Tab-separated table of C-alpha atoms and ligand atoms in Angstrom:
chain	number	residue	atom	x	y	z
A	1	UNK	CA	9.110	13.499	-42.977
A	2	UNK	CA	10.737	16.523	-40.982
A	3	UNK	CA	13.670	15.805	-39.662
A	4	UNK	CA	13.991	17.406	-36.193
A	5	UNK	CA	17.870	16.317	-35.447
A	6	UNK	CA	20.058	14.206	-37.613
A	7	UNK	CA	18.360	10.899	-37.710
A	8	UNK	CA	15.087	11.907	-35.763
A	9	UNK	CA	11.946	12.763	-37.592
A	10	UNK	CA	8.619	14.045	-36.863
A	11	UNK	CA	5.821	12.438	-38.507
A	12	UNK	CA	2.595	14.303	-38.337
A	13	UNK	CA	-0.655	12.031	-38.366
A	14	UNK	CA	-3.215	14.700	-38.052
A	15	UNK	CA	-2.881	16.291	-34.720
A	16	UNK	CA	-1.032	13.405	-33.308
A	17	UNK	CA	2.874	13.135	-33.975
A	18	UNK	CA	4.891	10.041	-34.355
A	19	UNK	CA	8.397	10.043	-33.983
A	20	UNK	CA	11.082	8.137	-36.085
A	21	UNK	CA	14.850	7.315	-34.972
A	22	UNK	CA	16.821	5.948	-37.702
A	23	UNK	CA	20.053	4.804	-36.775
A	24	UNK	CA	22.683	2.130	-38.444
A	25	UNK	CA	21.284	-1.026	-36.721
A	26	UNK	CA	17.482	-0.093	-37.601
A	27	UNK	CA	14.638	1.840	-37.074
A	28	UNK	CA	12.465	2.886	-33.572
A	29	UNK	CA	9.107	4.096	-33.935
A	30	UNK	CA	7.643	6.076	-31.084
A	31	UNK	CA	3.738	6.034	-31.046
A	32	UNK	CA	1.516	4.897	-33.851
A	33	UNK	CA	-0.855	7.335	-34.669
A	34	UNK	CA	-4.432	6.659	-35.434
A	35	UNK	CA	-6.224	3.639	-36.589
A	36	UNK	CA	-5.795	3.295	-40.350
A	37	UNK	CA	-3.640	6.566	-40.823
A	38	UNK	CA	-0.989	5.909	-38.752
A	39	UNK	CA	0.004	2.887	-40.774
A	40	UNK	CA	-0.288	4.992	-44.092
A	41	UNK	CA	2.056	7.877	-42.412
A	42	UNK	CA	4.613	5.271	-41.481
A	43	UNK	CA	4.767	3.284	-44.765
A	44	UNK	CA	5.061	6.737	-46.446
A	45	UNK	CA	8.100	7.579	-44.292
A	46	UNK	CA	9.764	4.111	-45.029
A	47	UNK	CA	9.318	4.595	-48.431
A	48	UNK	CA	10.609	8.194	-48.737
A	49	UNK	CA	13.812	6.873	-46.593
A	50	UNK	CA	13.827	3.798	-48.878
A	51	UNK	CA	13.455	1.347	-45.795
A	52	UNK	CA	12.060	-1.901	-45.968
A	53	UNK	CA	9.744	-2.790	-43.158
A	54	UNK	CA	12.205	-5.277	-41.498
A	55	UNK	CA	14.563	-2.426	-40.411
A	56	UNK	CA	11.676	-1.385	-38.090
A	57	UNK	CA	12.903	-2.730	-34.861
A	58	UNK	CA	11.284	-1.544	-32.200
A	59	UNK	CA	7.591	0.052	-31.731
A	60	UNK	CA	7.471	2.321	-28.494
A	61	UNK	CA	4.482	3.403	-27.077
A	62	UNK	CA	4.013	6.325	-24.776
A	63	UNK	CA	0.197	5.357	-23.769
A	64	UNK	CA	-2.429	3.154	-24.419
A	65	UNK	CA	-4.909	5.757	-26.241
A	66	UNK	CA	-6.034	5.023	-29.460
A	67	UNK	CA	-4.277	8.165	-31.145
A	68	UNK	CA	-1.047	6.654	-30.227
A	69	UNK	CA	-1.819	3.139	-30.301
A	70	UNK	CA	-3.783	2.850	-33.494
A	71	UNK	CA	-1.779	1.863	-35.724
A	72	UNK	CA	0.506	-0.370	-33.712
A	73	UNK	CA	-1.108	-3.905	-34.190
A	74	UNK	CA	-1.013	-3.390	-38.208
A	75	UNK	CA	2.543	-2.070	-38.410
A	76	UNK	CA	4.147	-4.938	-35.942
A	77	UNK	CA	2.524	-7.264	-38.541
A	78	UNK	CA	3.773	-5.126	-41.151
A	79	UNK	CA	7.264	-5.153	-39.564
A	80	UNK	CA	7.767	-7.821	-36.950
A	81	UNK	CA	9.165	-4.956	-34.423
A	82	UNK	CA	9.005	-5.829	-31.119
A	83	UNK	CA	6.388	-3.627	-29.170
A	84	UNK	CA	7.437	-2.143	-26.119
A	85	UNK	CA	4.728	-0.172	-23.731
A	86	UNK	CA	5.027	1.181	-19.688
A	87	UNK	CA	3.957	-2.111	-17.511
A	88	UNK	CA	0.819	-0.167	-16.376
A	89	UNK	CA	-0.869	0.666	-20.163
A	90	UNK	CA	-0.241	-2.969	-21.459
A	91	UNK	CA	-3.591	-4.093	-20.296
A	92	UNK	CA	-5.547	-2.110	-22.188
A	93	UNK	CA	-2.942	-2.381	-25.344
A	94	UNK	CA	-3.862	-5.684	-25.120
A	95	UNK	CA	-7.513	-5.217	-24.672
A	96	UNK	CA	-7.760	-2.625	-27.755
A	97	UNK	CA	-9.127	0.093	-25.127
A	98	UNK	CA	-7.813	3.310	-24.068
A	99	UNK	CA	-6.009	3.361	-20.814
A	100	UNK	CA	-9.059	4.972	-18.770
A	101	UNK	CA	-12.212	6.247	-19.877
A	102	UNK	CA	-12.707	10.077	-20.719
A	103	UNK	CA	-13.412	11.720	-17.292
A	104	UNK	CA	-16.746	13.732	-18.983
A	105	UNK	CA	-19.466	11.530	-19.728
A	106	UNK	CA	-20.454	13.668	-23.437
A	107	UNK	CA	-16.811	13.464	-24.336
A	108	UNK	CA	-17.187	9.754	-23.360
A	109	UNK	CA	-20.056	8.970	-25.407
A	110	UNK	CA	-18.616	10.964	-28.371
A	111	UNK	CA	-15.218	9.129	-28.156
A	112	UNK	CA	-17.042	5.738	-28.453
A	113	UNK	CA	-18.859	7.011	-31.847
A	114	UNK	CA	-16.049	8.547	-33.469
A	115	UNK	CA	-12.743	7.093	-32.657
A	116	UNK	CA	-12.256	3.317	-33.971
A	117	UNK	CA	-10.946	0.836	-31.748
A	118	UNK	CA	-7.307	0.029	-31.734
A	119	UNK	CA	-6.795	-3.507	-32.621
A	120	UNK	CA	-5.901	-5.575	-29.558
A	121	UNK	CA	-2.021	-5.899	-29.366
A	122	UNK	CA	0.020	-7.871	-26.673
A	123	UNK	CA	3.176	-6.051	-25.808
A	124	UNK	CA	6.386	-7.914	-26.523
A	125	UNK	CA	8.385	-5.789	-23.737
A	126	UNK	CA	6.766	-4.026	-20.663
A	127	UNK	CA	8.677	-0.866	-19.834
A	128	UNK	CA	9.648	-0.032	-16.121
A	129	UNK	CA	11.091	3.495	-15.105
A	130	UNK	CA	14.873	3.632	-15.577
A	131	UNK	CA	15.107	1.005	-18.167
A	132	UNK	CA	17.543	1.800	-20.808
A	133	UNK	CA	16.821	1.071	-24.527
A	134	UNK	CA	19.996	0.586	-27.291
A	135	UNK	CA	18.672	3.842	-29.141
A	136	UNK	CA	20.264	7.298	-29.237
A	137	UNK	CA	23.255	6.483	-26.800
A	138	UNK	CA	20.975	4.862	-24.515
A	139	UNK	CA	16.904	6.129	-24.146
A	140	UNK	CA	16.112	6.239	-20.895
A	141	UNK	CA	12.478	4.919	-19.625
A	142	UNK	CA	10.750	7.800	-17.553
A	143	UNK	CA	7.452	6.594	-15.738
A	144	UNK	CA	5.532	9.597	-16.490
A	145	UNK	CA	1.776	8.569	-15.048
A	146	UNK	CA	-0.714	11.189	-14.901
A	147	UNK	CA	-2.270	11.384	-18.265
A	148	UNK	CA	-2.498	7.503	-18.087
A	149	UNK	CA	-1.678	5.303	-15.022
A	150	UNK	CA	1.406	3.481	-17.270
A	151	UNK	CA	2.448	6.630	-19.273
A	152	UNK	CA	6.335	6.605	-20.120
A	153	UNK	CA	8.327	8.898	-21.739
A	154	UNK	CA	11.564	8.478	-23.147
A	155	UNK	CA	14.978	10.507	-22.806
A	156	UNK	CA	18.640	10.302	-24.800
A	157	UNK	CA	20.892	12.245	-22.149
A	158	UNK	CA	23.205	11.913	-25.313
A	159	UNK	CA	21.252	13.831	-27.198
A	160	UNK	CA	19.257	15.797	-24.473
A	161	UNK	CA	15.939	14.862	-26.629
A	162	UNK	CA	12.770	14.119	-24.440
A	163	UNK	CA	9.936	11.909	-26.203
A	164	UNK	CA	7.548	13.175	-23.704
A	165	UNK	CA	3.970	11.701	-25.288
A	166	UNK	CA	1.071	13.003	-23.566
A	167	UNK	CA	2.513	13.782	-20.004
A	168	UNK	CA	3.191	17.130	-22.139
A	169	UNK	CA	1.884	19.073	-24.772
A	170	UNK	CA	3.465	22.137	-26.741
A	171	UNK	CA	1.091	25.105	-27.756
A	172	UNK	CA	2.831	27.987	-29.706
A	173	UNK	CA	6.254	26.766	-29.028
A	174	UNK	CA	5.539	26.636	-25.318
A	175	UNK	CA	4.973	23.351	-22.973
A	176	UNK	CA	1.922	23.022	-21.319
A	177	UNK	CA	0.456	20.468	-18.692
A	178	UNK	CA	-3.540	20.957	-18.383
A	179	UNK	CA	-6.640	19.574	-16.919
A	180	UNK	CA	-9.212	18.221	-19.111
A	181	UNK	CA	-11.390	15.412	-19.761
A	182	UNK	CA	-8.122	12.756	-20.904
A	183	UNK	CA	-6.219	13.998	-17.594
A	184	UNK	CA	-6.670	10.806	-15.293
A	185	UNK	CA	-4.500	12.373	-12.219
A	186	UNK	CA	-3.559	16.444	-12.600
A	187	UNK	CA	-1.403	16.415	-9.676
A	188	UNK	CA	0.232	13.201	-10.307
A	189	UNK	CA	0.756	14.325	-13.896
A	190	UNK	CA	2.565	17.299	-12.225
A	191	UNK	CA	5.023	15.676	-10.183
A	192	UNK	CA	5.830	14.065	-13.682
A	193	UNK	CA	6.528	17.207	-15.306
A	194	UNK	CA	8.978	17.992	-12.377
A	195	UNK	CA	10.770	14.390	-13.025
A	196	UNK	CA	10.847	15.492	-16.729
A	197	UNK	CA	12.264	19.240	-16.222
A	198	UNK	CA	15.404	17.666	-13.863
A	199	UNK	CA	16.685	15.869	-16.803
A	200	UNK	CA	17.274	19.217	-18.216
A	201	UNK	CA	16.245	18.611	-22.304
A	202	UNK	CA	17.336	20.989	-24.934
A	203	UNK	CA	14.575	19.267	-27.517
A	204	UNK	CA	11.078	18.357	-25.949
A	205	UNK	CA	8.958	16.140	-28.449
A	206	UNK	CA	5.095	15.910	-27.703
A	207	UNK	CA	2.680	13.673	-28.838
A	208	UNK	CA	0.784	17.043	-29.877
A	209	UNK	CA	2.195	20.043	-30.940
A	210	UNK	CA	5.197	21.273	-32.459
A	211	UNK	CA	8.847	20.426	-30.847
A	212	UNK	CA	9.947	22.721	-28.185
A	213	UNK	CA	13.395	23.761	-28.197
A	214	UNK	CA	16.413	25.870	-25.999
A	215	UNK	CA	19.108	25.463	-23.548
A	216	UNK	CA	16.455	26.145	-20.667
A	217	UNK	CA	12.937	25.208	-21.735
A	218	UNK	CA	10.515	26.352	-19.453
A	219	UNK	CA	8.195	23.724	-17.945
A	220	UNK	CA	4.911	24.583	-16.392
A	221	UNK	CA	4.658	25.382	-13.061
B	1	LIG	ZN1	-2.799	11.776	-27.456
């Protein structure tokens, strides 16, 4: 576990990041990693932090892709935490599917062969833009469609920390928004980038890549 700011930990599961927030009333997990390894990573972190599974209160899911939802069902059973996901991606989570097929036939076949399907999971809470969760002094749900239709990011104005999921990616300490086989709608995603930029975070934590920090973080244009 790598502590980014006091009480906020980055848990890498291979190429994808999970984030764990530790507060006196319990723990909040953001994203659940890949099937099998995601669960292992979280359980190991709880052992390191000497916390029982029942301390996990919330599992926030930025979007329903298998590298973010893979551990969700197992961790829900392990902890009895409440699972929360953007309204638009809740159906895919419930079916154990990705929120949209890859926009490229070859990638579609490779994913089908290589990525295990997450177990279907009915979310407890459907998140909508502007909702506020009792985490980090009031964690705001920011609708950030583009990568998937129901993608959400989470922002704490108190700590100026943005959990961007896959609405942004970090590469060499720079934020990136790019077209690719997993981008549902590039233009809509760029509008979501603008919505996150105006929040003026000083720490951006992405689903992929290292943390990006700074008083004036540059967002992709
Ligand atoms: Zn991802």
